DNA sequence: TTGTATGCGTTATCAG
DNA sequence: CTGATAACGCATACAA
């Protein structure tokens, strides 16, 4: 079953079939329709390997995950993201190829190889950093990309689907402030990520505006153990915070466990909130107050933006991601009078 | 950069390069080494699209996930599995392609398409059922597969990496029985899955041997809501169980939440155990007693078995998966005297 | 043991 | 608008 069969069936040449399936001019609407009909009858679709060989689409989009492989299952983020990317790509019969890289060098090598072999048509980038080496490489390679970022990308760079982490931080802090919290600490992710930095800056600005003391921020690698450690440290201070915000829900749940072990009642003695929502935040008791964003939709939008990018001649514009809303649950309350 | 370049550099013909890279005879060890050296210097590796076109390897393995896309992130199982598959495949530079199917028809269509386009070299199957239609199709298509199953596969069928869910069930029940529990209920997954059935049968046999009353088993679709509903029902009975085992940790955590809401103390009034371990089981309080299996390793073994299958001429044998051990944590205790 | 010729299914080029 | 024909990069029978 080849394009020649379809051409024969439709009474045209193979190039007509090619034109019809690549939406290019030089063919009448009537023949185009006839060709599509013939292909449908025969159940034919262009062979992706042959396409990739001639430099056309591979029908595959890549995602490199740079986290320790073991931690993948711990956080729902990547799973949700993958589900969303999937959904967005499937509309155009594009598949997702997944690779786990152990470090930056690895990741860059993968992009080089993918480009060389025309293995993927484009890639999705997560966790952008400042002066991200990956963006330079991808630009040099000419490999289309979209970034899950926190601001629109500068012209000439890969477009982002962005969520303003600064604004999200401010929203959460406004809520805690309104409850009466004045000693708010934060257990964050690694400082190298842009979203971590943006949150840090927004938090500093928020507190400075209100003449409050700067927040204590403890950076972690997102692991349960570092989250627990940070929580233990904060709760052991002479004047412990009355509220702690965590950059991810794994950190928050680890922190909640520590509080419970230490006899600190949540939310009576301590309010806990997370920047990340997931099933786990809803399943633990007390249920966690979180900033919730629809990660699946985030992925879907990224997928669609990438597909548009692949079709476009020039650069496409960044666009905002899903709305982030505050889900108030049971882990936050006004601070107890002391 | 093509095989011709490498051939030129090594002073041989392109076929010699092909032979060298496909490990076939007809070439001296010395030339083979020279060819590999030349390839390494030039940073050349066979183009996967071209390979796929000639009927050789595509360098891609497929995994179809047949769950509602939204639920992917809830359970750690798939994320861990993917991480493991990744790790196993990477050794041979094989990538993983992921697709989410909404139903069986979808899934079968994907296999047909993948075969037709030589898009993947093999696939990994999860959640086998009795008389699984997918196995018949894959056999008919000649698409290599491995199954994450619960017993060695019958001859002629795709090999499995298997975990004996019956034995796992017995282990867990033995522990609960030894603690003194006599009214043990179970909140299970869908009955259509083989592993669900095996657990059901093992549990029935276990209780029958001890002349105990048959267990109450409530089937769910693995969702939080059905898990909570089942737990609520069980705890509202006139003579509620003293222990409940859950088929997954999401179900168990949902059940734990219900118990806490109803004022049932765990483990004092109720013991809870799960067949599935993950970070969540360790993060909630009380921490859950689970049967823990290394899902990442499960995936790694499946990947390696599939790679072996791809290299082999005939069928390869099924093999046991990772060992499942009981992780006793804080959610189980002897039943309170009533 | 090595080289040569051919095909895989598509797209691109260029005459018609 | 259409129809040949040449790539694309590799594998493989076959000849040397």
XYZ file of C-alpha atoms (C1' of nucleotides) in Angstrom:
708
model
C 0.000 0.000 0.000
C 1.895 3.037 -1.244
C 1.150 6.448 -2.597
C 1.370 4.906 -6.061
C -1.619 2.699 -5.247
C -3.582 5.717 -4.165
C -2.512 7.631 -7.243
C -3.611 4.793 -9.430
C -6.935 4.530 -7.665
C -7.583 8.235 -8.010
C -6.333 8.259 -11.576
C -3.506 10.683 -10.914
C 0.244 10.627 -10.413
C 2.107 10.111 -7.172
C 3.162 13.724 -7.051
C -0.480 14.741 -7.085
C -0.980 12.538 -4.064
C 1.964 14.124 -2.358
C 0.652 17.580 -3.083
C -2.786 16.693 -1.876
C -1.469 15.392 1.418
C 0.838 18.269 2.070
C -1.697 20.945 1.383
C 0.312 22.682 -1.249
C -0.925 24.472 -4.356
C -0.739 23.131 -7.860
C -3.757 20.901 -7.701
C -7.472 21.492 -8.088
C -9.840 21.178 -5.165
C -11.707 18.545 -7.049
C -8.704 16.258 -7.563
C -7.558 16.906 -4.047
C -10.867 15.629 -2.765
C -10.743 12.627 -5.061
C -7.280 11.748 -3.841
C -8.258 12.015 -0.221
C -11.251 9.828 -0.879
C -9.102 7.212 -2.572
C -6.619 7.252 0.296
C -9.379 6.850 2.790
C -10.859 3.912 0.941
C -7.514 2.203 0.799
C -6.676 3.157 4.339
C -3.470 4.753 3.227
C -1.459 7.354 5.021
C 2.028 8.548 4.167
C 4.772 6.377 5.568
C 6.493 8.387 8.214
C 9.925 6.870 7.760
C 9.946 7.735 4.082
C 8.766 11.210 4.883
C 11.448 11.724 7.454
C 14.019 10.500 4.962
C 13.160 13.179 2.446
C 13.285 15.855 5.056
C 9.589 16.244 5.650
C 7.813 15.586 8.894
C 8.729 12.691 11.125
C 5.396 12.856 12.900
C 7.156 12.773 16.217
C 7.737 15.368 18.859
C 10.325 14.986 21.586
C 10.335 15.650 25.275
C 13.486 15.315 27.308
C 13.045 14.988 31.006
C 16.028 15.948 33.035
C 15.299 14.619 36.450
C 16.571 11.546 38.199
C 14.553 8.767 36.614
C 13.389 7.503 39.973
C 11.745 10.745 40.876
C 9.564 10.802 37.812
C 6.726 8.973 39.474
C 6.797 11.020 42.603
C 5.590 14.164 41.027
C 2.421 14.293 39.054
C 3.666 17.185 36.988
C 5.369 15.242 34.258
C 2.667 12.650 34.019
C 0.016 15.328 33.645
C 2.152 17.213 31.199
C 2.661 14.126 29.093
C -1.038 13.415 29.104
C -1.719 16.933 27.905
C 0.956 16.908 25.219
C -0.437 13.626 24.025
C -3.915 15.012 23.745
C -2.757 18.066 21.854
C -0.561 16.141 19.448
C -2.958 13.354 18.724
C -5.236 15.676 16.793
C -2.655 15.740 14.051
C -1.478 12.175 14.426
C 1.802 13.241 15.901
C 3.348 10.984 18.517
C 5.435 11.854 21.516
C 8.892 10.493 22.059
C 10.266 10.538 25.534
C 13.815 10.484 26.757
C 15.249 10.857 30.216
C 18.545 12.682 30.444
C 20.762 12.596 33.468
C 22.376 15.984 32.940
C 22.577 18.954 30.652
C 25.303 17.493 28.447
C 23.152 14.441 27.898
C 20.186 16.556 27.016
C 22.105 18.623 24.513
C 23.529 15.492 22.926
C 20.034 14.146 22.489
C 18.921 17.284 20.670
C 21.891 17.040 18.371
C 21.156 13.454 17.572
C 17.466 14.049 17.046
C 18.280 16.808 14.626
C 20.862 14.834 12.745
C 18.558 11.881 12.254
C 15.469 14.009 11.723
C 14.023 11.886 14.456
C 11.645 14.514 15.764
C 10.037 17.546 14.226
C 10.229 19.643 17.341
C 10.723 19.526 21.077
C 9.104 20.728 24.251
C 11.294 22.294 26.920
C 10.512 22.460 30.596
C 12.204 24.172 33.505
C 13.859 27.053 31.668
C 16.798 28.703 33.319
C 18.357 32.065 32.818
C 20.629 32.033 29.789
C 19.484 28.520 29.036
C 22.100 26.713 26.954
C 19.418 24.554 25.406
C 17.759 27.504 23.716
C 20.998 28.534 22.068
C 21.640 25.028 20.847
C 18.137 24.535 19.504
C 18.310 27.860 17.708
C 21.643 26.865 16.198
C 20.297 23.477 15.179
C 17.130 24.994 13.795
C 15.069 22.505 15.744
C 11.647 23.996 16.494
C 10.765 24.192 20.160
C 8.266 25.533 22.616
C 9.049 26.312 26.206
C 6.895 25.924 29.264
C 7.976 29.188 30.714
C 6.963 32.064 32.882
C 6.963 34.964 30.495
C 6.625 35.609 26.769
C 9.900 34.832 25.043
C 12.071 37.563 23.581
C 11.861 37.878 19.803
C 13.986 35.357 17.985
C 13.689 32.762 20.707
C 11.442 29.755 20.936
C 7.916 30.776 21.928
C 6.654 29.962 25.386
C 3.408 28.964 26.891
C 3.770 30.940 30.044
C 2.417 31.205 33.514
C 3.380 34.275 35.490
C 4.833 32.725 38.612
C 5.353 36.121 40.124
C 1.658 36.909 39.984
C 0.817 33.453 41.289
C 3.124 33.997 44.236
C 1.566 37.344 45.001
C -1.936 35.851 44.947
C -1.031 33.197 47.436
C 0.779 35.607 49.714
C -2.118 38.072 49.598
C -4.385 35.337 50.859
C -2.053 34.342 53.668
C -1.448 37.973 54.571
C -5.175 38.611 54.713
C -5.537 35.686 57.083
C -3.134 37.529 59.354
C 0.116 35.680 58.719
C 3.195 37.825 59.127
C 5.921 35.221 59.480
C 5.745 33.319 56.199
C 8.541 31.002 55.141
C 9.081 29.208 51.891
C 10.513 25.847 50.932
C 11.528 26.250 47.335
C 12.894 24.285 44.416
C 16.395 24.729 43.024
C 17.401 28.335 42.514
C 18.683 27.677 39.040
C 15.187 27.541 37.604
C 13.572 30.698 36.393
C 10.278 29.920 38.064
C 12.004 29.507 41.409
C 13.710 32.860 41.001
C 10.538 34.604 39.946
C 8.771 33.349 43.002
C 11.616 34.409 45.219
C 11.632 37.895 43.751
C 7.878 38.280 43.922
C 7.859 37.177 47.525
C 10.633 39.591 48.439
C 8.800 42.446 46.742
C 5.531 41.551 48.391
C 7.004 41.594 51.886
C 9.121 44.676 51.285
C 6.047 46.609 50.177
C 4.443 45.831 53.482
C 7.561 46.575 55.521
C 7.651 42.972 56.676
C 10.831 41.085 57.408
C 12.268 39.190 54.458
C 11.045 35.638 54.224
C 13.196 32.715 55.056
C 13.576 30.672 51.883
C 15.051 27.193 51.950
C 15.997 25.750 48.593
C 15.629 22.036 47.988
C 15.995 19.636 45.107
C 12.257 18.869 45.265
C 12.899 15.598 47.093
C 10.766 14.401 49.963
C 13.780 14.193 52.204
C 14.953 17.737 51.615
C 11.393 18.967 52.017
C 11.083 17.205 55.340
C 14.447 18.490 56.424
C 13.561 22.063 55.576
C 10.262 21.805 57.431
C 11.963 20.358 60.479
C 14.439 23.183 60.498
C 11.789 25.881 60.145
C 9.574 24.463 62.853
C 12.485 24.198 65.258
C 13.324 27.870 65.149
C 12.783 30.089 68.161
C 10.067 32.034 66.373
C 8.763 29.540 63.831
C 6.764 30.776 60.870
C 2.992 30.690 61.153
C 2.711 29.756 57.495
C 4.952 27.894 55.099
C 4.537 27.827 51.354
C 6.048 24.971 49.390
C 7.069 25.039 45.764
C 5.637 21.619 45.050
C 3.033 19.395 46.568
C 5.513 16.634 47.317
C 7.468 19.099 49.414
C 4.253 20.274 51.045
C 3.102 16.791 51.936
C 6.530 15.961 53.306
C 6.331 19.143 55.363
C 2.878 18.249 56.579
C 4.145 14.880 57.751
C 6.929 16.548 59.711
C 4.480 18.938 61.331
C 2.285 16.056 62.386
C 5.259 14.195 63.814
C 6.326 17.241 65.759
C 2.873 17.727 67.195
C 2.351 20.944 65.278
C -1.300 21.051 64.358
C -2.211 22.070 60.833
C -3.834 24.514 60.255
C -4.244 25.570 63.878
C -0.570 26.087 64.696
C 0.747 26.196 61.179
C -0.713 26.968 57.790
C 0.657 25.079 54.819
C 0.143 25.953 51.165
C 1.595 24.655 47.966
C 2.277 26.184 44.565
C 1.507 22.905 42.952
C -1.741 21.060 42.911
C -2.367 17.391 42.241
C -4.411 14.477 43.438
C -2.108 14.092 46.383
C -2.927 17.577 47.678
C -6.580 16.608 47.744
C -6.018 13.186 49.223
C -4.007 13.988 52.331
C -5.640 15.228 55.525
C -5.895 18.078 56.072
C -6.333 18.674 52.366
C -3.828 21.194 51.105
C -4.553 24.718 50.046
C -2.824 25.133 46.710
C -2.440 27.331 43.706
C -3.923 25.063 41.143
C -3.141 25.106 37.506
C -4.391 22.650 34.972
C -1.174 20.926 33.987
C -2.895 18.732 31.434
C -4.176 21.811 29.678
C -0.760 23.400 29.963
C 0.581 20.460 27.986
C -2.206 20.618 25.461
C -1.533 24.256 24.757
C 2.169 23.631 24.419
C 1.476 20.836 21.950
C -0.801 22.969 19.861
C 1.635 25.858 19.863
C 4.384 23.532 18.702
C 2.219 22.160 15.924
C 1.459 25.678 14.811
C 5.136 26.482 14.944
C 5.878 23.508 12.725
C 3.374 24.670 10.150
C 4.417 28.290 10.275
C 7.125 29.806 8.137
C 8.256 32.435 10.566
C 8.295 32.564 14.355
C 5.016 32.260 16.224
C 4.086 34.284 19.266
C 4.177 33.125 22.859
C 0.885 32.715 24.595
C -0.423 32.594 28.128
C -0.984 29.218 29.710
C -3.934 28.097 31.782
C -5.240 30.287 34.550
C -3.921 29.580 38.017
C -6.441 29.806 40.812
C -6.287 29.546 44.537
C -7.881 26.385 45.889
C -8.524 27.007 49.511
C -8.784 23.733 51.379
C -8.104 22.739 54.946
C -4.437 23.392 55.534
C -4.658 27.149 55.956
C -6.297 29.250 58.681
C -5.621 32.441 60.580
C -2.610 32.107 62.863
C -3.381 31.175 66.444
C -2.873 33.968 68.930
C 0.313 33.292 70.826
C 27.474 12.668 7.100
C 26.440 9.294 5.695
C 27.633 5.754 5.780
C 29.518 6.509 2.568
C 31.612 9.067 4.412
C 32.463 6.539 7.046
C 33.244 3.938 4.420
C 35.524 6.370 2.674
C 37.278 7.270 5.888
C 37.817 3.637 6.777
C 38.826 2.790 3.230
C 35.986 0.311 2.711
C 32.631 0.166 0.985
C 29.266 1.146 2.410
C 28.184 -2.434 2.725
C 31.146 -3.116 4.966
C 29.927 -0.291 7.171
C 26.468 -1.756 7.199
C 27.812 -5.167 8.125
C 29.966 -3.722 10.853
C 27.053 -1.899 12.408
C 24.623 -4.762 12.234
C 26.949 -7.306 13.733
C 26.788 -9.726 10.887
C 29.499 -11.976 9.544
C 31.394 -11.387 6.360
C 33.888 -8.938 7.674
C 37.151 -9.263 9.552
C 37.451 -8.167 13.142
C 40.170 -5.831 12.121
C 38.113 -3.965 9.510
C 35.129 -3.969 11.814
C 37.193 -2.199 14.417
C 38.530 0.256 11.875
C 35.020 1.038 10.704
C 33.765 1.615 14.192
C 36.706 3.862 14.888
C 36.019 5.878 11.762
C 32.364 6.217 12.661
C 33.228 7.374 16.127
C 35.640 9.970 14.833
C 33.051 11.329 12.457
C 30.314 11.068 15.018
C 28.230 9.004 12.681
C 25.410 6.683 13.555
C 22.944 5.067 11.181
C 20.014 7.264 10.283
C 16.975 5.744 11.846
C 14.517 6.855 9.197
C 16.531 5.219 6.475
C 16.822 2.069 8.539
C 13.122 1.947 9.158
C 12.529 2.405 5.466
C 14.561 -0.635 4.522
C 12.771 -2.729 7.057
C 15.383 -2.677 9.757
C 14.976 -1.193 13.191
C 13.122 2.003 13.772
C 14.845 2.454 17.104
C 11.534 3.145 18.735
C 9.396 1.140 21.087
C 5.765 1.931 21.731
C 3.642 2.067 24.830
C -0.071 2.611 24.621
C -1.755 3.754 27.765
C -5.425 3.052 27.939
C -6.629 5.151 30.794
C -8.453 8.421 30.803
C -5.695 10.923 30.074
C -6.550 12.956 33.120
C -5.896 10.092 35.477
C -2.371 9.534 34.250
C -0.842 11.856 36.772
C -2.795 10.532 39.686
C -1.119 7.214 39.789
C 2.588 6.878 39.998
C 2.535 3.515 38.284
C 2.780 4.716 34.715
C 5.311 7.378 35.486
C 7.530 4.855 37.233
C 7.010 2.349 34.483
C 7.962 4.881 31.851
C 11.062 5.833 33.774
C 12.064 2.188 33.940
C 11.355 1.457 30.293
C 13.381 4.496 29.417
C 16.333 3.321 31.436
C 16.226 -0.149 29.924
C 15.875 1.059 26.366
C 18.453 3.773 26.527
C 21.250 1.241 26.770
C 20.645 0.430 23.145
C 19.721 3.920 22.042
C 16.105 2.975 21.591
C 13.515 5.628 22.318
C 10.052 5.293 23.737
C 6.979 6.495 21.945
C 3.908 7.100 23.964
C 0.300 7.171 22.942
C -2.840 7.465 24.990
C -5.817 5.515 23.717
C -9.339 6.103 24.870
C -10.594 2.593 24.288
C -9.685 -0.833 22.979
C -10.599 -0.053 19.382
C -8.312 2.942 19.479
C -5.519 0.893 20.897
C -5.829 -1.793 18.257
C -5.900 0.820 15.516
C -2.673 2.282 16.842
C -0.946 -1.100 16.681
C -2.099 -1.564 13.134
C -0.778 1.803 12.134
C 2.516 1.375 13.905
C 3.022 -1.906 12.119
C 2.092 -0.576 8.726
C 4.492 2.349 8.973
C 7.193 0.399 10.800
C 6.954 3.171 13.288
C 7.975 1.048 16.246
C 9.967 -2.131 16.572
C 7.910 -3.511 19.397
C 5.422 -2.634 22.083
C 4.900 -3.012 25.795
C 1.509 -4.121 27.037
C 0.081 -3.428 30.456
C -3.047 -4.587 32.215
C -3.581 -7.892 30.424
C -7.045 -9.367 30.467
C -8.269 -12.837 29.921
C -8.438 -13.608 26.234
C -6.861 -10.271 25.504
C -7.737 -9.144 21.976
C -4.506 -7.191 21.772
C -2.397 -10.309 21.985
C -4.215 -11.882 19.073
C -3.816 -8.784 16.984
C -0.137 -8.367 17.760
C 0.502 -11.989 16.934
C -1.338 -11.573 13.648
C 0.586 -8.415 12.853
C 3.856 -9.981 13.850
C 4.631 -6.984 16.014
C 6.937 -8.024 18.865
C 5.593 -7.387 22.328
C 6.188 -7.998 25.981
C 3.481 -8.031 28.580
C 3.586 -6.844 32.148
C 1.689 -9.817 33.411
C 1.131 -12.084 36.334
C 2.275 -15.421 35.044
C 4.568 -16.822 32.361
C 2.868 -16.631 28.997
C 1.717 -19.768 27.207
C 3.976 -20.855 24.364
C 3.411 -18.926 21.184
C 2.301 -15.807 22.977
C 4.238 -12.691 23.749
C 6.531 -13.214 26.736
C 5.688 -11.616 30.034
C 7.618 -10.112 32.849
C 5.420 -11.393 35.594
C 4.595 -10.802 39.190
C 2.507 -13.443 40.895
C -0.335 -11.359 42.247
C -1.806 -14.399 43.912
C 1.278 -14.937 46.033
C 1.476 -11.238 46.793
C -2.102 -11.291 47.988
C -1.453 -14.285 50.194
C 1.578 -12.601 51.770
C -0.374 -9.537 52.686
C -3.302 -11.531 54.048
C -1.001 -13.734 56.081
C 0.358 -10.666 57.772
C -3.064 -9.245 58.530
C -4.293 -12.619 59.691
C -1.319 -12.952 62.011
C -2.141 -9.570 63.481
C -5.517 -11.038 64.354
C -7.745 -9.611 61.679
C -10.672 -11.811 60.755
C -12.941 -9.393 58.949
C -10.858 -8.236 56.015
C -12.458 -6.405 53.118
C -10.967 -5.360 49.819
C -11.427 -2.404 47.521
C -10.295 -3.637 44.151
C -9.682 -2.436 40.638
C -11.847 -3.389 37.658
C -12.625 -7.075 37.446
C -11.708 -7.265 33.809
C -8.008 -7.201 34.580
C -6.191 -10.428 35.173
C -4.349 -9.100 38.175
C -7.604 -8.111 39.822
C -9.005 -11.560 39.260
C -5.909 -13.281 40.561
C -6.047 -11.292 43.727
C -9.705 -12.048 44.156
C -9.142 -15.743 43.712
C -6.145 -15.833 46.015
C -8.062 -14.006 48.691
C -11.024 -16.338 48.423
C -8.743 -19.353 48.665
C -6.889 -17.919 51.629
C -10.039 -17.303 53.615
C -11.648 -20.585 52.618
C -8.628 -22.510 53.856
C -9.081 -20.920 57.246
C -12.837 -21.429 57.316
C -13.304 -17.680 57.414
C -16.233 -15.891 55.850
C -15.690 -14.769 52.262
C -14.319 -11.268 51.994
C -16.385 -8.392 50.843
C -14.817 -7.107 47.633
C -15.837 -3.808 46.128
C -14.669 -3.174 42.598
C -13.777 0.335 41.484
C -12.331 2.046 38.449
C -9.273 3.090 40.510
C -10.606 6.611 40.908
C -10.349 8.548 44.136
C -14.082 9.012 44.216
C -14.956 5.350 43.873
C -12.299 4.485 46.414
C -13.776 6.936 48.879
C -17.250 5.692 48.165
C -16.274 2.081 48.747
C -14.557 2.945 52.008
C -17.550 4.921 53.193
C -19.798 1.976 52.455
C -17.574 -0.536 54.210
C -17.164 1.567 57.325
C -20.898 2.150 57.587
C -21.773 -1.523 57.814
C -23.143 -3.003 61.017
C -20.018 -5.099 61.498
C -17.367 -3.135 59.644
C -14.122 -4.813 58.654
C -11.148 -4.424 60.951
C -8.832 -4.286 57.980
C -9.247 -3.148 54.393
C -6.822 -3.843 51.605
C -6.805 -1.575 48.583
C -5.622 -2.487 45.117
C -3.826 0.796 44.595
C -2.370 3.463 46.792
C -4.667 6.138 45.419
C -7.616 4.052 46.542
C -5.929 3.471 49.893
C -5.238 7.129 50.500
C -8.793 8.001 49.513
C -9.986 5.356 51.957
C -7.731 6.721 54.654
C -9.209 10.165 54.171
C -12.714 8.772 54.569
C -11.752 6.959 57.746
C -10.312 10.137 59.191
C -13.456 12.049 58.293
C -15.623 9.443 59.924
C -13.587 9.502 63.084
C -12.299 5.993 62.535
C -8.757 5.939 63.852
C -6.138 4.234 61.737
C -4.630 1.862 62.686
C -6.347 1.641 66.068
C -9.877 1.045 64.783
C -9.023 0.095 61.250
C -5.990 -1.268 59.498
C -5.349 -0.165 55.958
C -2.952 -1.760 53.493
C -2.293 -1.274 49.824
C -1.060 -3.534 47.053
C 0.682 -0.628 45.488
C 3.511 1.383 46.852
C 4.644 4.862 45.878
C 5.867 8.086 47.360
C 2.329 8.924 48.355
C 2.066 5.866 50.590
C 5.111 7.073 52.487
C 4.049 10.688 52.616
C 0.609 10.430 54.166
C 0.105 9.998 57.911
C -0.166 7.368 59.087
C 2.218 6.042 56.488
C 0.679 3.148 54.619
C 1.634 -0.473 54.930
C 2.021 -1.706 51.378
C 3.221 -4.512 49.239
C 6.032 -2.757 47.517
C 7.392 -3.623 44.190
C 9.988 -1.681 42.317
C 7.970 -0.433 39.379
C 10.958 1.270 37.808
C 12.803 -2.015 37.772
C 9.700 -3.725 36.436
C 9.888 -1.378 33.479
C 13.602 -1.890 33.043
C 13.190 -5.624 32.887
C 10.368 -5.343 30.420
C 12.501 -3.099 28.238
C 15.400 -5.485 28.280
C 13.197 -8.448 27.551
C 11.720 -6.620 24.595
C 15.163 -5.732 23.277
C 16.186 -9.355 23.570
C 13.019 -10.366 21.795
C 13.837 -7.999 18.962
C 17.274 -9.512 18.556
C 16.107 -13.089 18.845
C 14.967 -15.213 15.953
C 12.490 -17.323 17.832
C 10.319 -16.635 20.849
C 12.007 -15.724 24.099
C 10.947 -16.973 27.497
C 8.942 -15.082 30.069
C 10.725 -14.086 33.213
C 9.846 -13.132 36.746
C 9.660 -9.461 37.593
C 11.024 -7.723 40.659
C 10.429 -9.187 44.073
C 7.459 -7.854 45.977
C 7.988 -7.286 49.666
C 5.809 -6.252 52.511
C 6.592 -2.761 53.797
C 5.057 -2.544 57.203
C 4.462 1.045 58.131
C 1.994 2.738 60.419
C -1.412 1.991 58.998
C -1.712 -1.569 60.271
C -1.986 -2.922 63.809
C -3.803 -5.676 65.644
C -7.536 -5.051 65.724
C -8.811 -3.327 68.833
C -10.771 -5.550 71.163
C -14.478 -4.746 70.860
C 36.238 -10.925 2.587
C 34.825 -6.880 -0.132
C 32.502 -3.927 -3.631
C 28.266 -2.861 -6.806
C 23.641 -2.388 -7.847
C 19.015 -2.086 -6.472
C 14.980 -1.029 -3.668
C 12.424 0.933 0.448
C 8.158 5.142 -0.045
C 8.139 9.614 -0.151
C 9.084 14.476 -1.661
C 11.119 17.786 -4.907
C 12.466 19.207 -9.468
C 11.505 20.064 -13.776
C 9.676 19.451 -18.199
C 5.291 18.955 -20.354
C -2.214 21.317 -13.419
C 0.297 16.640 -14.346
C 3.817 13.021 -15.063
C 8.455 11.280 -15.172
C 12.794 11.144 -12.568
C 16.165 11.950 -9.132
C 17.358 12.177 -4.537
C 17.052 10.844 0.812
C 20.529 7.029 3.630
C 20.696 2.615 4.418
C 20.446 -2.697 3.864
C 20.985 -6.592 1.068
C 21.394 -9.881 -2.606
C 24.825 -10.838 -5.738
C 28.988 -10.632 -8.113
C 33.969 -10.248 -7.690
